[in-house]
Amino acid sequence: CGTAETKPFEPDRGNARGGKMMNINQNLANLRTQRPVVLNITNSVAMDFSANALLALGASPIMSADIREIPELVNITSAVVINMGTISPEWSTLAETAAMAARKSGRPLVFDPVGSGATSLRTGFAREFAKRYAPEVIRGNLTEILSIFEDGAKTRGVDAGPVDAASLPAATSSADQPQNRVISYSVQ
């Protein structure tokens, strides 16, 4: 019995007359019908929350911290989510292996650069990861995201530090960034 390969979840982009709310409702209905499997490379703090949020939306989460199964898991998932919560040499290798497999298989990649801007290790990893793997979605607070795209943004752990929210569009629109990136942030 072999493993069946799945396709990435395709959102309904709708049309201009349909409005955003219609697209959100239709996408949620599609998500619940398709029940996509989402691979999560996350930390123990976020693991339970991430799994329950995906289940509530209608997706099917799977978590892994074992590099040996990553290529096989990516082939049965519709998306890969990488959360940088507890960075270590082993985690970095795991995250990069998952990102390479996602890029090779055409799976969407979501990256949460937890704490980027707090230390040079986190900031350096987040910048290189975003540049090398071009995630479709980067989600984080404002200073985490700004720390990836410009020097000087500092994070206080997972809390956003003092920044001007108006600087986000300019920081993320540099010519070397992919055009399909969606960036989510919260100002705390």
Coordinates of N, CA, C and O in Angstrom, one line a residue:
C1 N 0.8 -1.2 0.0 CA 0.0 0.0 0.0 C 0.9 1.2 0.0 O 1.6 1.5 0.9
G2 N 0.9 2.0 -1.1 CA 1.7 3.2 -1.2 C 1.0 4.5 -0.6 O -0.2 4.4 -0.3
T3 N 1.7 5.5 -0.5 CA 1.1 6.8 0.0 C 0.6 7.5 -1.2 O 1.2 7.6 -2.3
A4 N -0.6 8.1 -1.1 CA -1.2 8.9 -2.2 C -0.7 10.3 -2.1 O -0.5 10.9 -1.0
E5 N -0.3 10.9 -3.2 CA 0.1 12.3 -3.2 C -1.1 13.2 -3.3 O -2.1 12.9 -3.9
T6 N -0.9 14.3 -2.7 CA -2.0 15.3 -2.7 C -1.6 16.6 -3.4 O -0.4 16.8 -3.6
K7 N -2.5 17.4 -3.7 CA -2.2 18.7 -4.4 C -2.3 19.8 -3.3 O -3.1 19.6 -2.3
P8 N -1.6 20.9 -3.5 CA -1.8 22.0 -2.6 C -3.2 22.5 -2.6 O -3.9 22.4 -3.7
F9 N -3.7 23.0 -1.5 CA -5.0 23.6 -1.4 C -5.0 24.9 -2.3 O -4.1 25.7 -2.2
E10 N -6.0 25.0 -3.1 CA -6.1 26.2 -4.0 C -7.3 27.0 -3.6 O -8.4 26.6 -3.7
P11 N -7.0 28.2 -3.1 CA -8.1 29.1 -2.6 C -8.8 29.7 -3.8 O -8.3 29.8 -4.9
D12 N -10.1 30.0 -3.6 CA -10.9 30.6 -4.6 C -10.7 32.1 -4.6 O -11.0 32.8 -3.6
R13 N -10.0 32.6 -5.6 CA -9.7 34.0 -5.7 C -10.9 34.9 -6.1 O -10.9 36.1 -6.0
G14 N -12.0 34.2 -6.5 CA -13.2 34.9 -6.8 C -13.1 36.0 -7.9 O -12.1 35.9 -8.7
N15 N -14.0 36.9 -8.0 CA -13.9 37.9 -9.0 C -14.2 39.3 -8.3 O -14.6 39.3 -7.1
A16 N -14.0 40.3 -9.0 CA -14.2 41.7 -8.3 C -15.6 41.9 -7.8 O -15.8 42.6 -6.8
R17 N -16.6 41.3 -8.5 CA -18.0 41.5 -8.0 C -18.3 40.7 -6.8 O -19.2 41.0 -6.1
G18 N -17.6 39.6 -6.5 CA -17.9 38.7 -5.4 C -17.6 39.3 -4.1 O -18.2 38.9 -3.1
G19 N -16.7 40.2 -4.0 CA -16.3 40.7 -2.7 C -15.4 39.8 -1.9 O -15.4 38.6 -2.0
K20 N -14.7 40.4 -0.9 CA -13.8 39.6 -0.1 C -14.5 38.7 0.8 O -14.1 37.5 1.0
M21 N -15.6 39.1 1.4 CA -16.3 38.2 2.3 C -16.8 36.9 1.6 O -16.7 35.8 2.2
M22 N -17.3 37.0 0.4 CA -17.7 35.9 -0.4 C -16.5 34.9 -0.6 O -16.6 33.7 -0.4
N23 N -15.3 35.5 -0.9 CA -14.2 34.6 -1.1 C -13.8 33.9 0.2 O -13.4 32.8 0.2
I24 N -13.9 34.6 1.3 CA -13.5 34.0 2.6 C -14.5 32.9 2.9 O -14.1 31.8 3.3
N25 N -15.8 33.1 2.8 CA -16.7 32.1 3.0 C -16.6 30.9 2.1 O -16.6 29.7 2.5
Q26 N -16.3 31.2 0.8 CA -16.1 30.1 -0.2 C -14.8 29.3 0.1 O -14.8 28.1 0.0
N27 N -13.8 30.1 0.5 CA -12.5 29.4 0.8 C -12.6 28.5 2.0 O -12.1 27.4 2.0
L28 N -13.4 29.0 3.0 CA -13.6 28.1 4.2 C -14.4 26.9 3.9 O -14.1 25.8 4.3
A29 N -15.4 27.1 3.0 CA -16.2 25.9 2.6 C -15.3 24.9 1.8 O -15.4 23.7 2.0
N30 N -14.5 25.5 0.9 CA -13.6 24.6 0.1 C -12.6 23.9 1.0 O -12.3 22.7 0.8
L31 N -12.1 24.6 2.0 CA -11.1 24.0 2.9 C -11.8 22.9 3.7 O -11.2 21.8 3.8
R32 N -13.0 23.0 4.1 CA -13.7 22.0 4.9 C -14.0 20.8 4.0 O -14.0 19.7 4.5
T33 N -14.3 21.1 2.7 CA -14.6 20.0 1.8 C -13.3 19.2 1.4 O -13.3 18.0 1.4
Q34 N -12.2 19.9 1.2 CA -10.9 19.3 0.8 C -10.2 18.7 1.9 O -9.4 17.8 1.7
R35 N -10.3 19.2 3.1 CA -9.6 18.8 4.3 C -8.1 18.6 4.1 O -7.6 17.4 4.2
P36 N -7.4 19.6 3.7 CA -6.0 19.5 3.4 C -5.2 19.1 4.6 O -5.5 19.5 5.7
V37 N -4.2 18.2 4.3 CA -3.2 17.9 5.4 C -2.2 19.0 5.4 O -1.6 19.4 4.4
V38 N -1.9 19.5 6.6 CA -0.9 20.6 6.7 C 0.2 20.1 7.7 O 0.0 19.8 8.8
L39 N 1.4 20.0 7.1 CA 2.6 19.7 7.9 C 3.1 20.9 8.7 O 3.3 21.9 8.2
N40 N 3.3 20.7 10.0 CA 3.7 21.7 10.9 C 5.1 21.3 11.5 O 5.2 20.3 12.2
I41 N 6.1 22.2 11.3 CA 7.3 22.1 12.0 C 7.3 23.2 13.0 O 7.5 24.4 12.6
T42 N 7.0 22.9 14.2 CA 6.7 24.0 15.2 C 7.3 23.6 16.5 O 7.9 22.5 16.7
N43 N 7.2 24.5 17.5 CA 7.7 24.2 18.8 C 6.6 23.7 19.7 O 5.4 23.7 19.4
S44 N 7.0 23.1 20.9 CA 6.1 22.5 21.8 C 5.1 23.5 22.4 O 3.9 23.1 22.7
V45 N 5.4 24.8 22.4 CA 4.5 25.8 22.9 C 3.3 26.0 22.0 O 2.2 26.1 22.4
A46 N 3.6 26.1 20.7 CA 2.6 26.4 19.6 C 1.9 25.1 19.1 O 0.9 25.2 18.4
M47 N 2.5 23.9 19.4 CA 2.0 22.7 18.7 C 0.5 22.4 18.9 O -0.2 22.2 18.0
D48 N 0.1 22.4 20.2 CA -1.3 22.1 20.5 C -2.2 23.2 19.9 O -3.3 22.9 19.3
F49 N -1.9 24.5 20.0 CA -2.7 25.5 19.5 C -2.8 25.4 18.0 O -3.9 25.5 17.4
S50 N -1.7 25.2 17.3 CA -1.7 25.1 15.9 C -2.5 23.9 15.4 O -3.3 24.1 14.4
A51 N -2.4 22.8 16.0 CA -3.2 21.6 15.6 C -4.7 21.9 15.8 O -5.5 21.6 14.9
N52 N -5.1 22.4 17.0 CA -6.5 22.7 17.2 C -7.0 23.8 16.3 O -8.2 23.7 15.9
A53 N -6.3 24.8 16.0 CA -6.7 25.8 15.0 C -7.0 25.2 13.7 O -8.0 25.5 13.0
L54 N -6.1 24.4 13.2 CA -6.2 23.8 11.9 C -7.4 22.8 11.9 O -8.2 22.8 10.9
L55 N -7.6 22.1 12.9 CA -8.8 21.2 13.0 C -10.1 22.0 13.0 O -11.0 21.6 12.3
A56 N -10.1 23.1 13.7 CA -11.3 23.9 13.8 C -11.6 24.5 12.4 O -12.8 24.7 12.1
L57 N -10.6 24.8 11.6 CA -10.9 25.3 10.3 C -11.3 24.3 9.3 O -11.8 24.6 8.2
G58 N -11.0 23.0 9.6 CA -11.4 21.9 8.7 C -10.2 21.2 8.1 O -10.4 20.3 7.2
A59 N -9.0 21.6 8.4 CA -7.8 21.0 7.9 C -7.4 19.8 8.7 O -8.0 19.6 9.8
S60 N -6.4 19.1 8.3 CA -5.9 17.9 9.0 C -4.4 18.2 9.3 O -3.6 18.0 8.4
P61 N -4.1 18.5 10.6 CA -2.7 18.8 10.9 C -1.9 17.6 11.1 O -2.4 16.5 11.6
I62 N -0.6 17.6 10.8 CA 0.3 16.6 11.2 C 1.6 17.3 11.6 O 2.1 18.3 10.9
M63 N 2.2 16.9 12.7 CA 3.4 17.5 13.3 C 4.5 16.6 13.1 O 4.3 15.4 13.2
S64 N 5.7 17.1 13.0 CA 6.9 16.2 12.9 C 8.1 17.0 13.4 O 8.3 18.2 13.2
A65 N 9.0 16.2 14.1 CA 10.3 16.7 14.5 C 11.4 15.8 14.1 O 12.5 15.8 14.6
D66 N 11.0 14.8 13.2 CA 12.0 13.8 12.8 C 12.3 14.0 11.3 O 11.5 13.8 10.4
I67 N 13.5 14.4 11.0 CA 14.0 14.7 9.7 C 13.8 13.6 8.7 O 13.7 13.7 7.5
R68 N 13.9 12.3 9.2 CA 13.8 11.2 8.4 C 12.5 11.0 7.6 O 12.5 10.4 6.6
E69 N 11.4 11.6 8.2 CA 10.1 11.4 7.5 C 9.7 12.6 6.7 O 8.6 12.6 6.1
I70 N 10.4 13.7 6.8 CA 10.0 15.0 6.2 C 9.7 14.9 4.7 O 8.6 15.3 4.2
P71 N 10.6 14.3 3.8 CA 10.2 14.3 2.4 C 9.0 13.5 2.1 O 8.2 13.9 1.3
E72 N 8.8 12.4 2.8 CA 7.6 11.6 2.6 C 6.3 12.3 3.1 O 5.3 12.3 2.4
L73 N 6.4 13.0 4.2 CA 5.3 13.7 4.7 C 4.9 14.9 3.8 O 3.7 15.1 3.6
V74 N 5.9 15.6 3.3 CA 5.6 16.7 2.4 C 4.8 16.2 1.2 O 3.9 16.9 0.7
N75 N 5.1 15.0 0.7 CA 4.4 14.5 -0.5 C 2.9 14.2 -0.2 O 2.1 14.1 -1.1
I76 N 2.5 14.1 1.1 CA 1.1 13.8 1.4 C 0.4 15.0 1.9 O -0.8 14.9 2.3
T77 N 1.1 16.2 2.0 CA 0.5 17.4 2.5 C 0.1 18.3 1.4 O 0.5 18.3 0.3
S78 N -0.7 19.3 1.8 CA -1.1 20.4 0.9 C -0.4 21.7 1.2 O -0.4 22.6 0.4
A79 N 0.3 21.8 2.4 CA 1.0 23.0 2.7 C 2.0 22.6 3.8 O 1.8 21.6 4.6
V80 N 3.0 23.4 4.0 CA 4.0 23.2 5.0 C 4.1 24.5 5.8 O 4.3 25.6 5.2
V81 N 4.0 24.4 7.2 CA 4.1 25.6 8.1 C 5.3 25.4 8.9 O 5.5 24.3 9.5
I82 N 6.2 26.4 8.9 CA 7.4 26.3 9.7 C 7.4 27.5 10.7 O 7.4 28.7 10.4
N83 N 7.5 27.1 12.0 CA 7.4 28.1 13.1 C 8.8 28.1 13.8 O 9.3 27.0 14.2
M84 N 9.5 29.2 13.9 CA 10.9 29.3 14.3 C 11.0 29.5 15.9 O 11.9 30.0 16.4
G85 N 10.0 29.0 16.6 CA 9.9 29.2 18.0 C 11.1 28.8 18.9 O 11.6 29.6 19.7
T86 N 11.6 27.6 18.7 CA 12.7 27.1 19.5 C 13.8 26.7 18.5 O 14.0 25.5 18.2
I87 N 14.6 27.7 18.1 CA 15.7 27.5 17.1 C 16.9 26.7 17.8 O 17.2 26.9 18.9
S88 N 17.4 25.8 17.0 CA 18.6 25.0 17.4 C 19.2 24.5 16.1 O 18.6 24.5 15.0
P89 N 20.4 23.9 16.2 CA 21.0 23.4 15.0 C 20.1 22.3 14.3 O 20.0 22.2 13.1
E90 N 19.6 21.4 15.2 CA 18.7 20.3 14.7 C 17.5 20.9 14.1 O 17.0 20.4 13.0
W91 N 16.8 21.8 14.7 CA 15.6 22.4 14.2 C 15.9 23.1 12.9 O 15.1 23.0 11.9
S92 N 17.0 23.8 12.8 CA 17.3 24.6 11.5 C 17.5 23.6 10.4 O 16.9 23.9 9.3
T93 N 18.1 22.5 10.6 CA 18.3 21.4 9.5 C 16.9 20.9 9.2 O 16.6 20.7 8.0
L94 N 16.1 20.6 10.2 CA 14.7 20.1 9.9 C 13.9 21.1 9.1 O 13.2 20.7 8.1
A95 N 13.9 22.4 9.5 CA 13.2 23.4 8.8 C 13.6 23.5 7.4 O 12.8 23.7 6.4
E96 N 14.9 23.5 7.1 CA 15.4 23.7 5.8 C 15.1 22.5 4.9 O 14.8 22.6 3.7
T97 N 15.1 21.3 5.5 CA 14.8 20.1 4.8 C 13.3 20.1 4.4 O 13.0 19.8 3.2
A98 N 12.4 20.6 5.3 CA 11.0 20.7 5.0 C 10.8 21.8 3.9 O 10.0 21.6 3.0
A99 N 11.5 22.9 4.0 CA 11.3 24.0 3.0 C 11.8 23.5 1.6 O 11.2 23.8 0.6
M100 N 12.9 22.8 1.6 CA 13.4 22.3 0.3 C 12.4 21.3 -0.3 O 12.2 21.4 -1.5
A101 N 11.9 20.4 0.5 CA 10.9 19.5 0.0 C 9.6 20.2 -0.5 O 9.0 19.8 -1.5
A102 N 9.2 21.2 0.2 CA 8.0 22.0 -0.2 C 8.3 22.7 -1.5 O 7.4 22.7 -2.4
R103 N 9.4 23.3 -1.7 CA 9.8 24.0 -3.0 C 9.8 22.9 -4.1 O 9.3 23.2 -5.2
K104 N 10.4 21.8 -3.9 CA 10.6 20.7 -4.9 C 9.2 20.2 -5.3 O 9.0 19.9 -6.5
S105 N 8.3 20.1 -4.4 CA 7.0 19.5 -4.7 C 5.9 20.5 -5.0 O 4.8 20.2 -5.3
G106 N 6.3 21.8 -4.9 CA 5.3 22.9 -5.3 C 4.3 23.1 -4.2 O 3.2 23.7 -4.4
R107 N 4.6 22.7 -3.0 CA 3.7 23.0 -1.8 C 3.8 24.4 -1.3 O 5.0 24.9 -1.2
P108 N 2.8 25.1 -0.9 CA 2.9 26.4 -0.3 C 3.6 26.3 1.0 O 3.5 25.3 1.7
L109 N 4.4 27.3 1.3 CA 5.2 27.4 2.5 C 4.9 28.6 3.3 O 4.8 29.7 2.8
V110 N 4.6 28.4 4.6 CA 4.3 29.4 5.5 C 5.4 29.5 6.5 O 5.8 28.4 7.1
F111 N 5.9 30.7 6.8 CA 7.0 30.8 7.7 C 6.7 31.8 8.8 O 6.2 32.9 8.5
D112 N 6.8 31.4 10.1 CA 6.6 32.3 11.2 C 8.0 32.5 11.9 O 8.5 31.6 12.6
P113 N 8.6 33.7 11.7 CA 9.9 34.0 12.2 C 9.9 34.4 13.7 O 10.3 35.5 14.0
V114 N 9.4 33.5 14.5 CA 9.3 33.9 16.0 C 10.6 34.4 16.5 O 11.6 33.8 16.5
G115 N 10.5 35.6 17.1 CA 11.6 36.2 17.8 C 12.7 36.8 16.8 O 13.7 37.3 17.3
S116 N 12.4 36.8 15.5 CA 13.4 37.5 14.6 C 13.5 38.9 15.0 O 12.5 39.6 15.3
G117 N 14.7 39.4 15.1 CA 15.0 40.8 15.6 C 15.4 40.8 17.1 O 16.0 41.8 17.5
A118 N 15.3 39.6 17.8 CA 15.7 39.6 19.2 C 17.2 39.2 19.3 O 17.9 39.8 20.1
T119 N 17.7 38.3 18.4 CA 19.1 38.0 18.5 C 19.6 37.9 17.0 O 18.8 37.7 16.1
S120 N 20.9 38.0 16.9 CA 21.5 37.9 15.6 C 21.3 36.6 15.0 O 21.2 36.4 13.7
L121 N 21.3 35.5 15.8 CA 21.1 34.1 15.3 C 19.7 34.0 14.6 O 19.6 33.6 13.5
R122 N 18.7 34.4 15.4 CA 17.3 34.4 14.8 C 17.1 35.2 13.6 O 16.5 34.8 12.6
T123 N 17.6 36.5 13.7 CA 17.5 37.4 12.6 C 18.2 36.9 11.3 O 17.6 36.9 10.2
G124 N 19.4 36.4 11.5 CA 20.2 35.9 10.4 C 19.5 34.7 9.7 O 19.4 34.6 8.5
F125 N 19.0 33.8 10.6 CA 18.3 32.6 10.0 C 17.1 33.0 9.3 O 16.8 32.5 8.2
A126 N 16.3 33.9 9.9 CA 15.0 34.3 9.3 C 15.3 35.0 7.9 O 14.5 34.7 6.9
R127 N 16.2 35.9 7.9 CA 16.6 36.6 6.6 C 17.0 35.6 5.5 O 16.5 35.7 4.4
E128 N 17.9 34.7 5.9 CA 18.4 33.7 4.9 C 17.3 32.8 4.5 O 17.1 32.5 3.3
F129 N 16.5 32.3 5.4 CA 15.4 31.4 5.1 C 14.4 32.1 4.1 O 14.0 31.5 3.1
A130 N 14.0 33.3 4.4 CA 13.0 34.0 3.6 C 13.6 34.2 2.2 O 12.9 34.1 1.2
K131 N 14.8 34.6 2.1 CA 15.5 34.8 0.8 C 15.6 33.5 0.0 O 15.3 33.5 -1.2
R132 N 16.1 32.5 0.7 CA 16.4 31.2 0.0 C 15.1 30.4 -0.4 O 15.0 29.9 -1.5
Y133 N 14.1 30.4 0.4 CA 12.9 29.6 0.2 C 11.7 30.4 -0.3 O 10.7 29.8 -0.6
A134 N 11.7 31.7 -0.2 CA 10.6 32.5 -0.7 C 9.2 32.0 -0.2 O 8.4 31.7 -1.1
P135 N 8.9 32.0 1.1 CA 7.6 31.5 1.5 C 6.5 32.3 0.9 O 6.6 33.5 0.8
E136 N 5.4 31.6 0.6 CA 4.2 32.3 0.1 C 3.6 33.2 1.2 O 3.1 34.2 0.9
V137 N 3.8 32.8 2.5 CA 3.2 33.6 3.6 C 4.3 33.7 4.7 O 4.9 32.7 5.0
I138 N 4.5 34.9 5.1 CA 5.3 35.1 6.3 C 4.4 35.7 7.3 O 3.8 36.8 7.0
R139 N 4.2 35.1 8.5 CA 3.3 35.6 9.5 C 4.1 35.9 10.8 O 4.9 35.1 11.2
G140 N 3.8 37.1 11.3 CA 4.5 37.4 12.5 C 4.1 38.8 13.0 O 3.3 39.4 12.3
N141 N 4.7 39.3 14.1 CA 4.4 40.6 14.5 C 5.2 41.6 13.6 O 6.1 41.2 12.9
L142 N 4.9 42.8 13.7 CA 5.5 43.8 12.9 C 7.0 43.9 13.0 O 7.7 43.9 11.9
T143 N 7.6 43.8 14.2 CA 9.1 43.9 14.3 C 9.7 42.6 13.8 O 10.8 42.7 13.2
E144 N 9.1 41.5 14.0 CA 9.6 40.2 13.4 C 9.7 40.3 11.9 O 10.8 40.0 11.3
I145 N 8.7 40.8 11.3 CA 8.7 40.9 9.8 C 9.7 42.0 9.3 O 10.4 41.8 8.4
L146 N 9.6 43.1 10.0 CA 10.6 44.2 9.6 C 12.0 43.8 9.8 O 12.9 44.1 8.9
S147 N 12.3 43.0 10.8 CA 13.7 42.5 11.0 C 14.2 41.7 9.9 O 15.4 41.6 9.6
I148 N 13.4 41.1 9.1 CA 13.8 40.3 8.0 C 14.2 41.2 6.8 O 15.1 40.9 6.0
F149 N 13.5 42.3 6.6 CA 13.7 43.1 5.4 C 14.5 44.4 5.6 O 14.9 45.0 4.7
E150 N 14.7 44.8 6.9 CA 15.5 46.0 7.1 C 16.3 45.9 8.4 O 15.9 45.2 9.3
D151 N 17.4 46.6 8.4 CA 18.3 46.6 9.6 C 17.7 47.5 10.7 O 17.0 48.4 10.4
G152 N 17.9 47.1 11.9 CA 17.5 48.0 13.0 C 16.2 47.6 13.7 O 16.0 48.1 14.8
A153 N 15.4 46.8 13.1 CA 14.1 46.4 13.8 C 14.4 45.4 14.9 O 15.1 44.4 14.7
K154 N 14.0 45.8 16.1 CA 14.3 44.9 17.3 C 13.0 44.4 17.9 O 12.0 45.1 18.0
T155 N 13.1 43.1 18.3 CA 11.9 42.5 18.9 C 12.2 42.2 20.4 O 13.4 41.9 20.7
R156 N 11.2 42.3 21.2 CA 11.4 41.9 22.6 C 10.8 40.5 22.8 O 9.6 40.4 23.2
G157 N 11.5 39.5 22.4 CA 10.9 38.2 22.5 C 9.9 38.0 21.4 O 10.2 38.3 20.2
V158 N 8.7 37.7 21.7 CA 7.6 37.6 20.7 C 6.7 38.8 20.7 O 5.8 38.9 19.9
D159 N 7.0 39.8 21.5 CA 6.3 41.1 21.5 C 6.9 42.0 20.5 O 8.1 42.1 20.3
A160 N 6.0 42.7 19.8 CA 6.5 43.7 18.8 C 7.2 44.9 19.6 O 6.7 45.3 20.6
G161 N 8.3 45.3 19.1 CA 9.0 46.4 19.7 C 8.5 47.7 19.1 O 7.6 47.7 18.2
P162 N 9.0 48.9 19.5 CA 8.5 50.1 18.9 C 8.9 50.3 17.5 O 10.1 50.4 17.2
V163 N 8.0 50.4 16.6 CA 8.2 50.7 15.2 C 7.1 51.5 14.6 O 6.0 51.5 15.1
D164 N 7.3 52.0 13.4 CA 6.3 52.8 12.7 C 5.7 51.8 11.7 O 6.4 51.3 10.8
A165 N 4.4 51.5 11.9 CA 3.7 50.5 11.0 C 3.8 51.0 9.5 O 3.7 50.1 8.6
A166 N 3.9 52.2 9.3 CA 3.9 52.8 7.9 C 5.2 52.3 7.2 O 5.3 52.3 6.0
S167 N 6.2 51.8 7.9 CA 7.5 51.4 7.3 C 7.4 50.0 6.7 O 8.2 49.6 5.9
L168 N 6.3 49.3 7.0 CA 6.2 47.9 6.5 C 6.1 47.8 5.0 O 6.8 47.1 4.4
P169 N 5.2 48.6 4.3 CA 5.1 48.4 2.8 C 6.5 48.7 2.1 O 6.8 48.0 1.2
A170 N 7.1 49.8 2.6 CA 8.4 50.1 1.9 C 9.5 49.0 2.2 O 10.2 48.7 1.3
A171 N 9.5 48.5 3.4 CA 10.5 47.5 3.7 C 10.3 46.2 2.9 O 11.2 45.5 2.6
T172 N 9.0 45.8 2.7 CA 8.7 44.5 2.0 C 8.6 44.6 0.5 O 8.3 43.6 -0.1
S173 N 8.7 45.8 0.0 CA 8.5 45.9 -1.5 C 9.8 46.0 -2.3 O 9.8 46.4 -3.4
S174 N 10.9 45.6 -1.6 CA 12.2 45.7 -2.3 C 12.1 44.8 -3.6 O 11.4 43.8 -3.6
A175 N 12.9 45.1 -4.5 CA 12.9 44.4 -5.8 C 13.2 42.9 -5.8 O 12.8 42.2 -6.6
D176 N 14.0 42.5 -4.8 CA 14.4 41.1 -4.7 C 13.4 40.2 -4.0 O 13.7 39.0 -3.8
Q177 N 12.2 40.7 -3.6 CA 11.2 39.9 -2.9 C 10.2 39.4 -3.9 O 9.8 40.1 -4.8
P178 N 9.7 38.2 -3.7 CA 8.7 37.6 -4.6 C 7.4 38.4 -4.6 O 7.1 39.0 -3.5
Q179 N 6.7 38.5 -5.6 CA 5.5 39.3 -5.7 C 4.3 38.6 -5.1 O 3.3 39.2 -4.8
N180 N 4.3 37.3 -4.9 CA 3.1 36.6 -4.4 C 3.1 36.5 -2.9 O 2.2 35.8 -2.4
R181 N 4.0 37.1 -2.2 CA 4.1 36.9 -0.8 C 3.0 37.6 -0.1 O 2.7 38.8 -0.4
V182 N 2.3 37.0 0.9 CA 1.3 37.6 1.8 C 2.0 37.7 3.1 O 2.6 36.8 3.6
I183 N 1.9 38.9 3.7 CA 2.5 39.1 5.0 C 1.4 39.4 6.0 O 0.7 40.3 5.8
S184 N 1.4 38.7 7.1 CA 0.4 38.9 8.2 C 1.2 39.4 9.4 O 2.2 38.9 9.7
Y185 N 0.6 40.4 10.0 CA 1.3 40.9 11.3 C 0.2 41.5 12.2 O -0.9 41.8 11.8
S186 N 0.6 41.6 13.5 CA -0.2 42.2 14.5 C 0.7 43.2 15.2 O 1.8 43.0 15.4
V187 N 0.1 44.4 15.5 CA 0.8 45.4 16.2 C 0.4 45.2 17.7 O -0.8 45.2 18.0
Q188 N 1.3 45.0 18.5 CA 1.0 44.7 20.0 C 1.4 45.9 20.8 O 2.3 46.6 20.6

